[in-house]
Amino acid sequence: MTTIPATDPTATATPLHWRTATDLRDQIADGSLTAVEVMTAFYDRIEATNDAVNVIVYRLPRDEALALAAEADAHRASGAALGSLHGLPIAIKDLVDVAGMPTSRGSRAFADRGPMPTDAPHVAKLRAAGALVIGKTNSPEFGVGTVTWNDVFGITRNPFDLSRHAGGSTGGVAAVAAGMLPFADGSDSGGSLRYPASFCNAVGLRTTPGLVPAAQGATSWEPHSVNGPVARNCRDVALLLTGMSGTDQLAPLSAGRAVATELGGVTTTPIRIAWSDDLGGLPISAEVRAAHAATRATLEAAGVEVVDVAIDTEGLDETWQTIELFGWFALLGTDPIEHPEAYRDDFVRNVTEAAGYPSGQIIAALDRRYRAYTEMATLLEGFDAFVVPGAPVVAPDAGDKWVTEVDGTEFDRYFLWQRLACRLVPSAHPVLAMAAGFGPETGLPVGIQVVGRYGADDELLALGDRLERILGVSDVHPELG
């Protein structure tokens, strides 16, 4: 691993692909860098590292990407107003439509689809903010699971250790961690932005539902799955969120949502956080427990007040499972049941199970979800945030389809090891996954999840920025390429 100073007094000493997105944006805006120079640097990095990591599964030819960058430079030279993301490259998760690019969803059933005719709502917003969309990032089939592999593109590997998973379903975290992109988008219904951030020393935000617009058919009214940003630090996540957030008439939950703002200066008000070591007794590896304890000690030494809290987790696992699986059935209907050969086995099992849910089970899940919201809102009246481990283990072996055992507890379904993330979903509160340290045994990244107040994503990111400065690990990058 290589450490890059978080604030380098000589910008030229830091390669372009390791500079922060905020710095690159500012340097393009003031003319000290061109968008063409930035695009060239990231394409060089992609070409040097993507074969090993296997994360960018579709990209524009270099000349087309450079032409986009040249247009951005001409726009700046004209004196026209610049968007908040002007000239910065980004790739989009391969569950999301991008005009002119295919969307395979990591599935054999969609592998032969041609280019999509239109952009998804948040992709259109990114373009309007000046971001340059250059490709697609890998995802497991339909985003199922928190490690990225599929039968179409294969395994996305961890830049810190290529024998390990990068996490999922937001495989784009690996591209950010490897320096192929300054930031990326993702989605999260059960840890898909959070587990990979923890595995790759990055930052992912599960946003308040509706903050980032999503139009996805039968589930468009659902707060269960959300879109969100990924970057290497909280300030860059906040920057990307300015270009992803806001109202879209095709995305009903976004109605009335304001555009997020960039972070301002660092405050010095006291920090008080609620803390859990295992979110209701979930199995956690000894290595993650040790790293989590070390994170707490570092925060307390810096003056952060940390209070042990136990929340009511009864029924949360069943609630998440019912809503998650029924969402797949609502989205795809009976096609996976009628054509199982086109889908992975556990996805077919999900849809088959959900098709038989009685109405009483769904009603009970919706009721428990509301109580989860009120319980979290009440807890956070007395704290700035609620913190739990980022994942129960460090990044698993790349050959594993999911983690089947943690600290002596065995799992027979892919989502059971995700419960550290899944139990936080029903409350609908925003959750920030951020780098917290490294495992004492493997040296691999370990993160934390920081739950903030509903609708206060900007406030949560500002807190994350302060915690990030205390923990001091966000500037550690992999020795890759």
Short mmCIF file of C-alpha atoms in Angstrom, two decimals:
data_model
loop_
_atom_site.label_atom_id
_atom_site.label_comp_id
_atom_site.label_asym_id
_atom_site.label_seq_id
_atom_site.Cartn_x
_atom_site.Cartn_y
_atom_site.Cartn_z
CA MET A 1 0.00 0.00 0.00
CA THR A 2 1.12 3.54 -0.74
CA THR A 3 0.19 6.54 1.38
CA ILE A 4 -0.60 9.80 -0.43
CA PRO A 5 -0.85 12.91 1.77
CA ALA A 6 -4.49 14.01 2.11
CA THR A 7 -3.57 17.65 1.46
CA ASP A 8 -0.49 17.78 -0.72
CA PRO A 9 1.09 21.27 -0.65
CA THR A 10 2.50 20.66 -4.13
CA ALA A 11 -0.27 19.42 -6.37
CA THR A 12 2.18 18.37 -9.07
CA ALA A 13 3.69 15.82 -6.67
CA THR A 14 0.48 13.76 -6.75
CA PRO A 15 -0.39 11.83 -9.93
CA LEU A 16 -3.62 13.05 -11.48
CA HIS A 17 -5.37 9.76 -10.87
CA TRP A 18 -4.79 10.08 -7.10
CA ARG A 19 -5.84 13.69 -6.75
CA THR A 20 -9.21 14.30 -5.19
CA ALA A 21 -12.20 14.87 -7.42
CA THR A 22 -12.70 18.24 -5.73
CA ASP A 23 -9.14 19.34 -6.56
CA LEU A 24 -9.43 18.13 -10.16
CA ARG A 25 -12.73 19.95 -10.61
CA ASP A 26 -11.23 23.17 -9.23
CA GLN A 27 -8.11 22.86 -11.37
CA ILE A 28 -10.16 22.31 -14.53
CA ALA A 29 -12.32 25.30 -13.62
CA ASP A 30 -9.37 27.66 -13.06
CA GLY A 31 -7.51 26.45 -16.14
CA SER A 32 -4.51 24.94 -14.36
CA LEU A 33 -5.57 21.58 -15.81
CA THR A 34 -7.57 20.68 -18.90
CA ALA A 35 -10.29 18.06 -19.04
CA VAL A 36 -8.25 16.38 -21.79
CA GLU A 37 -5.28 16.03 -19.43
CA VAL A 38 -7.50 14.57 -16.74
CA MET A 39 -9.21 12.16 -19.12
CA THR A 40 -5.87 11.04 -20.51
CA ALA A 41 -4.56 10.29 -17.02
CA PHE A 42 -7.57 8.19 -16.09
CA TYR A 43 -7.57 6.27 -19.38
CA ASP A 44 -3.89 5.54 -18.86
CA ARG A 45 -4.73 4.21 -15.42
CA ILE A 46 -7.65 2.15 -16.69
CA GLU A 47 -5.48 0.57 -19.37
CA ALA A 48 -2.77 -0.21 -16.80
CA THR A 49 -4.99 -1.78 -14.13
CA ASN A 50 -8.42 -2.80 -15.38
CA ASP A 51 -7.34 -6.16 -16.76
CA ALA A 52 -6.25 -7.15 -13.25
CA VAL A 53 -9.21 -5.70 -11.35
CA ASN A 54 -11.92 -6.34 -13.98
CA VAL A 55 -14.33 -3.61 -13.00
CA ILE A 56 -14.99 -1.37 -16.02
CA VAL A 57 -16.93 -3.74 -18.27
CA TYR A 58 -17.73 -1.27 -21.03
CA ARG A 59 -15.99 1.98 -21.94
CA LEU A 60 -15.92 4.46 -24.74
CA PRO A 61 -12.96 4.21 -27.10
CA ARG A 62 -10.19 6.55 -25.95
CA ASP A 63 -10.66 8.94 -28.88
CA GLU A 64 -14.36 9.34 -28.10
CA ALA A 65 -13.64 10.00 -24.44
CA LEU A 66 -11.00 12.56 -25.33
CA ALA A 67 -13.44 14.23 -27.71
CA LEU A 68 -15.90 14.62 -24.80
CA ALA A 69 -13.11 16.15 -22.73
CA ALA A 70 -12.17 18.52 -25.54
CA GLU A 71 -15.78 19.68 -25.71
CA ALA A 72 -15.66 20.35 -21.96
CA ASP A 73 -12.52 22.43 -22.42
CA ALA A 74 -14.12 24.40 -25.24
CA HIS A 75 -17.15 25.03 -23.04
CA ARG A 76 -14.94 26.44 -20.30
CA ALA A 77 -12.98 28.56 -22.78
CA SER A 78 -16.23 30.10 -24.02
CA GLY A 79 -16.84 31.62 -20.60
CA ALA A 80 -20.11 29.74 -20.11
CA ALA A 81 -21.19 28.67 -16.63
CA LEU A 82 -19.72 25.37 -15.42
CA GLY A 83 -21.56 22.59 -13.62
CA SER A 84 -20.34 21.27 -10.29
CA LEU A 85 -18.75 18.20 -11.94
CA HIS A 86 -17.45 19.88 -15.09
CA GLY A 87 -14.89 17.80 -16.97
CA LEU A 88 -14.70 14.86 -14.57
CA PRO A 89 -15.03 11.28 -15.91
CA ILE A 90 -17.42 8.79 -14.36
CA ALA A 91 -18.65 5.27 -15.14
CA ILE A 92 -22.12 4.01 -14.24
CA LYS A 93 -23.15 0.80 -12.49
CA ASP A 94 -24.31 -1.78 -15.01
CA LEU A 95 -27.79 -1.93 -13.49
CA VAL A 96 -28.48 1.62 -14.69
CA ASP A 97 -29.30 2.75 -18.22
CA VAL A 98 -26.94 5.08 -20.07
CA ALA A 99 -27.97 6.32 -23.50
CA GLY A 100 -25.83 4.71 -26.18
CA MET A 101 -24.42 2.02 -23.88
CA PRO A 102 -25.66 -1.52 -23.15
CA THR A 103 -27.13 -2.51 -19.79
CA SER A 104 -26.53 -6.20 -19.10
CA ARG A 105 -27.41 -6.14 -15.39
CA GLY A 106 -24.77 -8.85 -15.07
CA SER A 107 -27.29 -11.38 -16.39
CA ARG A 108 -27.19 -13.85 -19.22
CA ALA A 109 -30.83 -12.92 -19.80
CA PHE A 110 -29.78 -9.38 -20.78
CA ALA A 111 -26.25 -9.94 -22.07
CA ASP A 112 -27.14 -9.40 -25.73
CA ARG A 113 -29.13 -6.19 -25.33
CA GLY A 114 -28.08 -3.32 -27.53
CA PRO A 115 -27.43 0.27 -26.50
CA MET A 116 -30.08 1.89 -24.31
CA PRO A 117 -32.07 4.78 -25.84
CA THR A 118 -32.16 7.06 -22.79
CA ASP A 119 -30.34 7.94 -19.58
CA ALA A 120 -31.66 6.98 -16.17
CA PRO A 121 -32.70 10.08 -14.19
CA HIS A 122 -29.54 10.45 -12.11
CA VAL A 123 -27.33 9.85 -15.16
CA ALA A 124 -29.07 12.73 -16.94
CA LYS A 125 -28.39 14.89 -13.88
CA LEU A 126 -24.72 13.91 -13.88
CA ARG A 127 -24.37 14.96 -17.51
CA ALA A 128 -26.14 18.24 -16.78
CA ALA A 129 -23.63 18.89 -13.98
CA GLY A 130 -20.77 18.47 -16.47
CA ALA A 131 -19.65 14.92 -15.69
CA LEU A 132 -18.33 12.91 -18.65
CA VAL A 133 -19.88 9.43 -18.73
CA ILE A 134 -17.28 7.07 -20.16
CA GLY A 135 -18.52 3.56 -19.38
CA LYS A 136 -20.18 0.97 -17.14
CA THR A 137 -18.96 -0.79 -13.99
CA ASN A 138 -19.49 -4.41 -13.03
CA SER A 139 -22.29 -5.73 -10.83
CA PRO A 140 -23.49 -9.19 -9.80
CA GLU A 141 -26.66 -10.32 -11.54
CA PHE A 142 -29.36 -7.72 -10.80
CA GLY A 143 -27.23 -6.53 -7.90
CA VAL A 144 -27.84 -9.72 -5.94
CA GLY A 145 -25.23 -10.15 -3.22
CA THR A 146 -22.43 -8.10 -1.72
CA VAL A 147 -19.60 -9.51 -3.84
CA THR A 148 -19.29 -8.73 -7.54
CA TRP A 149 -19.23 -11.70 -9.89
CA ASN A 150 -21.44 -12.83 -12.73
CA ASP A 151 -21.50 -15.20 -15.68
CA VAL A 152 -21.20 -12.36 -18.19
CA PHE A 153 -18.07 -10.49 -17.07
CA GLY A 154 -16.61 -12.54 -14.23
CA ILE A 155 -15.15 -11.43 -10.87
CA THR A 156 -14.23 -7.90 -9.86
CA ARG A 157 -11.14 -8.09 -7.67
CA ASN A 158 -9.93 -6.00 -4.75
CA PRO A 159 -7.17 -3.52 -5.68
CA PHE A 160 -5.57 -4.02 -2.25
CA ASP A 161 -5.29 -7.79 -2.81
CA LEU A 162 -6.23 -9.26 -6.18
CA SER A 163 -6.92 -12.64 -4.61
CA ARG A 164 -9.86 -11.06 -2.76
CA HIS A 165 -13.28 -9.73 -3.70
CA ALA A 166 -13.80 -6.01 -4.06
CA GLY A 167 -17.33 -6.36 -2.69
CA GLY A 168 -20.60 -5.54 -4.35
CA SER A 169 -22.96 -5.09 -5.80
CA THR A 170 -21.42 -1.71 -6.52
CA GLY A 171 -18.31 -3.01 -8.22
CA GLY A 172 -17.43 0.54 -9.23
CA VAL A 173 -15.92 1.06 -5.78
CA ALA A 174 -12.95 -0.98 -7.03
CA ALA A 175 -12.44 1.43 -9.93
CA VAL A 176 -12.36 4.36 -7.53
CA ALA A 177 -10.05 2.60 -5.07
CA ALA A 178 -7.69 1.62 -7.90
CA GLY A 179 -7.48 5.18 -9.25
CA MET A 180 -9.33 4.44 -12.49
CA LEU A 181 -12.04 6.99 -11.71
CA PRO A 182 -12.31 9.97 -9.34
CA PHE A 183 -15.75 8.73 -8.27
CA ALA A 184 -18.59 6.43 -9.33
CA ASP A 185 -22.27 5.82 -8.74
CA GLY A 186 -23.87 2.83 -7.06
CA SER A 187 -27.03 1.49 -5.51
CA ASP A 188 -27.88 -0.15 -2.20
CA SER A 189 -30.70 -2.32 -0.90
CA GLY A 190 -28.62 -4.53 1.38
CA GLY A 191 -25.11 -3.16 1.65
CA SER A 192 -24.20 -2.75 -2.03
CA LEU A 193 -22.63 0.67 -1.49
CA ARG A 194 -21.35 -0.11 1.98
CA TYR A 195 -19.61 -3.50 1.97
CA PRO A 196 -17.36 -2.67 -1.01
CA ALA A 197 -16.45 0.70 0.55
CA SER A 198 -15.38 -1.14 3.71
CA PHE A 199 -13.37 -3.67 1.70
CA CYS A 200 -11.63 -1.08 -0.48
CA ASN A 201 -10.81 1.81 1.89
CA ALA A 202 -13.37 4.02 0.18
CA VAL A 203 -16.56 5.93 1.00
CA GLY A 204 -20.08 4.98 -0.09
CA LEU A 205 -23.32 6.66 0.91
CA ARG A 206 -26.66 4.90 1.16
CA THR A 207 -28.74 8.02 0.66
CA THR A 208 -32.08 9.04 2.11
CA PRO A 209 -34.69 7.56 -0.28
CA GLY A 210 -35.55 10.00 -3.07
CA LEU A 211 -32.50 12.22 -2.70
CA VAL A 212 -31.04 10.62 -5.82
CA PRO A 213 -33.90 10.10 -8.29
CA ALA A 214 -34.67 6.56 -9.43
CA ALA A 215 -37.30 5.45 -11.92
CA GLN A 216 -37.45 1.66 -11.90
CA GLY A 217 -40.94 0.50 -12.68
CA ALA A 218 -42.88 -1.35 -10.03
CA THR A 219 -40.43 -0.43 -7.27
CA SER A 220 -40.24 3.33 -7.99
CA TRP A 221 -42.32 4.12 -4.90
CA GLU A 222 -40.15 1.89 -2.68
CA PRO A 223 -37.58 3.36 -0.22
CA HIS A 224 -35.83 -0.01 0.00
CA SER A 225 -33.26 0.40 -2.79
CA VAL A 226 -31.51 3.74 -3.32
CA ASN A 227 -28.87 5.18 -5.62
CA GLY A 228 -25.84 6.90 -4.17
CA PRO A 229 -22.27 8.15 -4.65
CA VAL A 230 -18.85 6.52 -4.17
CA ALA A 231 -15.50 8.28 -3.81
CA ARG A 232 -12.25 8.09 -1.86
CA ASN A 233 -13.24 10.66 0.77
CA CYS A 234 -16.35 12.31 2.16
CA ARG A 235 -15.78 15.67 0.44
CA ASP A 236 -15.69 14.00 -2.95
CA VAL A 237 -18.83 12.02 -2.11
CA ALA A 238 -20.55 15.29 -1.24
CA LEU A 239 -19.33 16.79 -4.52
CA LEU A 240 -20.67 13.88 -6.57
CA LEU A 241 -23.97 14.06 -4.72
CA THR A 242 -24.47 17.62 -5.97
CA GLY A 243 -24.65 16.22 -9.48
CA MET A 244 -26.85 13.20 -8.69
CA SER A 245 -29.51 14.64 -6.40
CA GLY A 246 -32.71 16.61 -6.84
CA THR A 247 -36.19 16.28 -8.28
CA ASP A 248 -37.07 14.32 -11.40
CA GLN A 249 -40.69 14.09 -12.56
CA LEU A 250 -40.26 10.42 -13.47
CA ALA A 251 -39.01 9.50 -10.00
CA PRO A 252 -41.87 9.97 -7.51
CA LEU A 253 -39.84 9.71 -4.30
CA SER A 254 -37.65 12.59 -5.47
CA ALA A 255 -40.52 15.09 -5.42
CA GLY A 256 -39.47 18.23 -3.60
CA ARG A 257 -35.93 17.00 -2.91
CA ALA A 258 -33.31 19.73 -2.92
CA VAL A 259 -29.95 19.35 -4.62
CA ALA A 260 -27.21 18.38 -2.17
CA THR A 261 -24.47 20.88 -1.40
CA GLU A 262 -20.70 20.61 -1.17
CA LEU A 263 -19.10 20.54 2.27
CA GLY A 264 -18.00 23.80 3.81
CA GLY A 265 -15.38 24.38 6.49
CA VAL A 266 -14.72 21.95 9.32
CA THR A 267 -16.58 22.70 12.55
CA THR A 268 -15.29 22.06 16.06
CA THR A 269 -18.53 21.32 17.90
CA PRO A 270 -18.48 18.25 20.21
CA ILE A 271 -19.32 14.91 18.61
CA ARG A 272 -21.50 12.36 20.40
CA ILE A 273 -22.10 9.00 18.73
CA ALA A 274 -24.02 5.87 19.65
CA TRP A 275 -21.95 2.71 19.18
CA SER A 276 -22.52 -0.98 18.59
CA ASP A 277 -19.94 -3.73 18.21
CA ASP A 278 -22.23 -6.23 16.50
CA LEU A 279 -25.70 -4.71 15.79
CA GLY A 280 -27.71 -7.04 17.95
CA GLY A 281 -25.35 -9.96 18.41
CA LEU A 282 -24.38 -10.67 14.79
CA PRO A 283 -21.25 -12.79 14.29
CA ILE A 284 -18.15 -10.64 13.64
CA SER A 285 -14.68 -11.93 12.89
CA ALA A 286 -11.98 -11.44 15.53
CA GLU A 287 -9.99 -9.30 13.10
CA VAL A 288 -12.88 -6.90 12.47
CA ARG A 289 -13.68 -6.76 16.20
CA ALA A 290 -10.10 -5.75 16.92
CA ALA A 291 -10.11 -3.09 14.22
CA HIS A 292 -13.50 -1.78 15.39
CA ALA A 293 -12.18 -1.45 18.95
CA ALA A 294 -9.10 0.37 17.66
CA THR A 295 -11.33 2.79 15.73
CA ARG A 296 -13.29 3.54 18.88
CA ALA A 297 -10.10 4.15 20.85
CA THR A 298 -8.83 6.58 18.22
CA LEU A 299 -12.09 8.53 18.21
CA GLU A 300 -12.25 8.70 21.99
CA ALA A 301 -8.64 9.84 22.19
CA ALA A 302 -9.61 12.71 19.89
CA GLY A 303 -12.41 13.78 22.22
CA VAL A 304 -15.38 12.08 20.54
CA GLU A 305 -17.97 10.88 23.07
CA VAL A 306 -18.83 7.25 22.31
CA VAL A 307 -21.78 5.58 24.05
CA ASP A 308 -22.68 1.87 23.80
CA VAL A 309 -26.25 1.48 22.54
CA ALA A 310 -28.38 -1.59 21.83
CA ILE A 311 -31.20 -1.13 19.33
CA ASP A 312 -34.21 -3.41 18.86
CA THR A 313 -33.32 -5.74 15.99
CA GLU A 314 -36.19 -8.20 16.43
CA GLY A 315 -37.91 -8.86 13.12
CA LEU A 316 -35.52 -6.73 11.04
CA ASP A 317 -34.00 -9.70 9.20
CA GLU A 318 -37.41 -11.06 8.20
CA THR A 319 -38.59 -7.58 7.24
CA TRP A 320 -35.61 -6.96 4.98
CA GLN A 321 -35.87 -10.40 3.37
CA THR A 322 -39.59 -10.07 2.64
CA ILE A 323 -39.29 -6.62 1.06
CA GLU A 324 -36.08 -7.42 -0.82
CA LEU A 325 -37.32 -10.66 -2.39
CA PHE A 326 -40.79 -9.34 -3.14
CA GLY A 327 -39.11 -6.42 -4.92
CA TRP A 328 -37.42 -8.82 -7.33
CA PHE A 329 -40.73 -10.52 -8.04
CA ALA A 330 -42.42 -7.13 -8.58
CA LEU A 331 -39.67 -6.10 -10.98
CA LEU A 332 -39.38 -9.25 -13.12
CA GLY A 333 -42.57 -11.19 -12.53
CA THR A 334 -42.43 -14.91 -13.23
CA ASP A 335 -39.77 -14.85 -15.96
CA PRO A 336 -37.01 -16.23 -13.68
CA ILE A 337 -39.40 -19.04 -12.67
CA GLU A 338 -40.35 -19.84 -16.26
CA HIS A 339 -36.80 -19.50 -17.65
CA PRO A 340 -34.49 -20.46 -14.77
CA GLU A 341 -31.65 -21.36 -17.12
CA ALA A 342 -31.15 -17.64 -17.86
CA TYR A 343 -30.59 -16.64 -14.22
CA ARG A 344 -28.34 -17.60 -11.32
CA ASP A 345 -29.85 -20.22 -9.03
CA ASP A 346 -30.21 -18.11 -5.89
CA PHE A 347 -31.95 -15.35 -7.83
CA VAL A 348 -34.50 -17.87 -9.14
CA ARG A 349 -34.96 -19.06 -5.56
CA ASN A 350 -35.61 -15.47 -4.43
CA VAL A 351 -38.33 -14.85 -7.01
CA THR A 352 -39.94 -18.25 -6.54
CA GLU A 353 -40.13 -17.73 -2.79
CA ALA A 354 -41.52 -14.20 -3.08
CA ALA A 355 -44.22 -15.29 -5.53
CA GLY A 356 -45.75 -17.32 -2.72
CA TYR A 357 -45.69 -14.71 0.02
CA PRO A 358 -49.05 -14.35 1.81
CA SER A 359 -50.39 -10.82 2.16
CA GLY A 360 -50.07 -10.96 5.94
CA GLN A 361 -46.31 -11.42 5.69
CA ILE A 362 -45.95 -8.36 3.47
CA ILE A 363 -48.15 -6.25 5.74
CA ALA A 364 -46.13 -7.29 8.79
CA ALA A 365 -42.89 -6.32 7.02
CA LEU A 366 -44.22 -2.89 6.09
CA ASP A 367 -45.38 -2.30 9.67
CA ARG A 368 -41.99 -3.34 11.11
CA ARG A 369 -40.27 -1.07 8.61
CA TYR A 370 -42.19 1.93 9.90
CA ARG A 371 -41.31 1.06 13.50
CA ALA A 372 -37.64 0.76 12.48
CA TYR A 373 -37.83 4.31 11.11
CA THR A 374 -39.34 5.72 14.29
CA GLU A 375 -36.91 3.83 16.52
CA MET A 376 -33.86 5.14 14.64
CA ALA A 377 -35.24 8.67 14.52
CA THR A 378 -35.79 8.58 18.27
CA LEU A 379 -32.29 7.24 18.95
CA LEU A 380 -30.68 9.99 16.88
CA GLU A 381 -32.44 12.73 18.83
CA GLY A 382 -29.67 12.26 21.40
CA PHE A 383 -26.70 11.51 19.14
CA ASP A 384 -24.97 12.83 16.05
CA ALA A 385 -24.82 9.33 14.55
CA PHE A 386 -25.04 5.62 15.22
CA VAL A 387 -21.91 3.60 14.32
CA VAL A 388 -21.55 -0.13 13.62
CA PRO A 389 -18.85 -2.19 11.84
CA GLY A 390 -18.70 -1.81 8.07
CA ALA A 391 -18.74 -5.57 7.37
CA PRO A 392 -18.32 -8.69 9.52
CA VAL A 393 -15.10 -9.78 7.80
CA VAL A 394 -12.35 -8.29 5.67
CA ALA A 395 -12.63 -8.81 1.92
CA PRO A 396 -13.31 -12.51 1.23
CA ASP A 397 -11.49 -14.74 -1.24
CA ALA A 398 -12.33 -13.94 -4.85
CA GLY A 399 -13.40 -17.52 -5.53
CA ASP A 400 -16.20 -17.38 -2.96
CA LYS A 401 -19.74 -16.77 -4.22
CA TRP A 402 -20.64 -15.46 -0.79
CA VAL A 403 -19.29 -15.70 2.75
CA THR A 404 -20.59 -18.97 4.19
CA GLU A 405 -19.19 -18.67 7.72
CA VAL A 406 -18.31 -15.90 10.19
CA ASP A 407 -16.93 -16.60 13.66
CA GLY A 408 -18.38 -20.11 13.73
CA THR A 409 -21.82 -19.21 12.35
CA GLU A 410 -22.60 -20.81 8.99
CA PHE A 411 -24.87 -19.33 6.31
CA ASP A 412 -26.79 -21.25 3.67
CA ARG A 413 -28.06 -18.22 1.71
CA TYR A 414 -26.05 -15.46 0.13
CA PHE A 415 -27.71 -12.58 2.01
CA LEU A 416 -27.32 -13.88 5.56
CA TRP A 417 -23.79 -12.58 5.96
CA GLN A 418 -25.06 -9.14 4.83
CA ARG A 419 -27.16 -8.58 7.94
CA LEU A 420 -24.84 -5.88 9.31
CA ALA A 421 -25.98 -3.83 6.35
CA CYS A 422 -29.50 -5.22 5.88
CA ARG A 423 -30.64 -4.46 9.42
CA LEU A 424 -30.09 -0.74 8.77
CA VAL A 425 -32.16 -0.63 5.58
CA PRO A 426 -35.72 -0.72 7.01
CA SER A 427 -35.19 2.53 8.96
CA ALA A 428 -34.60 4.36 5.63
CA HIS A 429 -32.03 6.61 7.33
CA PRO A 430 -28.89 7.52 5.37
CA VAL A 431 -25.84 5.36 6.09
CA LEU A 432 -22.28 6.39 5.33
CA ALA A 433 -19.70 3.61 4.91
CA MET A 434 -16.18 4.93 5.32
CA ALA A 435 -12.60 3.81 5.77
CA ALA A 436 -11.65 3.25 9.40
CA GLY A 437 -8.42 1.28 9.45
CA PHE A 438 -6.79 -2.01 8.52
CA GLY A 439 -7.09 -5.50 9.90
CA PRO A 440 -4.28 -6.47 12.29
CA GLU A 441 -3.91 -9.91 10.68
CA THR A 442 -4.32 -9.37 6.94
CA GLY A 443 -3.62 -5.64 6.64
CA LEU A 444 -6.78 -5.33 4.53
CA PRO A 445 -9.16 -2.36 4.80
CA VAL A 446 -11.84 -2.30 7.50
CA GLY A 447 -14.65 0.25 7.58
CA ILE A 448 -17.49 1.56 9.70
CA GLN A 449 -21.12 2.36 8.93
CA VAL A 450 -22.32 5.71 10.24
CA VAL A 451 -26.10 6.21 10.39
CA GLY A 452 -27.33 9.80 10.23
CA ARG A 453 -30.64 11.60 10.60
CA TYR A 454 -33.31 11.07 7.97
CA GLY A 455 -32.99 13.62 5.17
CA ALA A 456 -29.77 15.05 6.63
CA ASP A 457 -27.29 13.52 4.20
CA ASP A 458 -25.27 16.75 4.00
CA GLU A 459 -24.98 16.79 7.79
CA LEU A 460 -23.91 13.14 7.80
CA LEU A 461 -21.19 13.77 5.23
CA ALA A 462 -19.90 16.73 7.22
CA LEU A 463 -19.64 14.49 10.27
CA GLY A 464 -17.95 11.80 8.17
CA ASP A 465 -15.42 14.38 6.99
CA ARG A 466 -14.55 15.16 10.62
CA LEU A 467 -14.26 11.46 11.55
CA GLU A 468 -12.17 10.85 8.44
CA ARG A 469 -9.67 13.50 9.54
CA ILE A 470 -9.39 11.88 12.96
CA LEU A 471 -8.94 8.35 11.63
CA GLY A 472 -6.43 9.42 8.97
CA VAL A 473 -6.62 6.42 6.62
CA SER A 474 -8.52 7.72 3.60
CA ASP A 475 -5.28 8.63 1.82
CA VAL A 476 -3.96 5.05 1.74
CA HIS A 477 -4.02 3.63 -1.78
CA PRO A 478 -3.20 0.16 -3.13
CA GLU A 479 0.11 -0.68 -4.72
CA LEU A 480 -1.34 -1.62 -8.08
CA GLY A 481 0.18 -1.03 -11.48
#
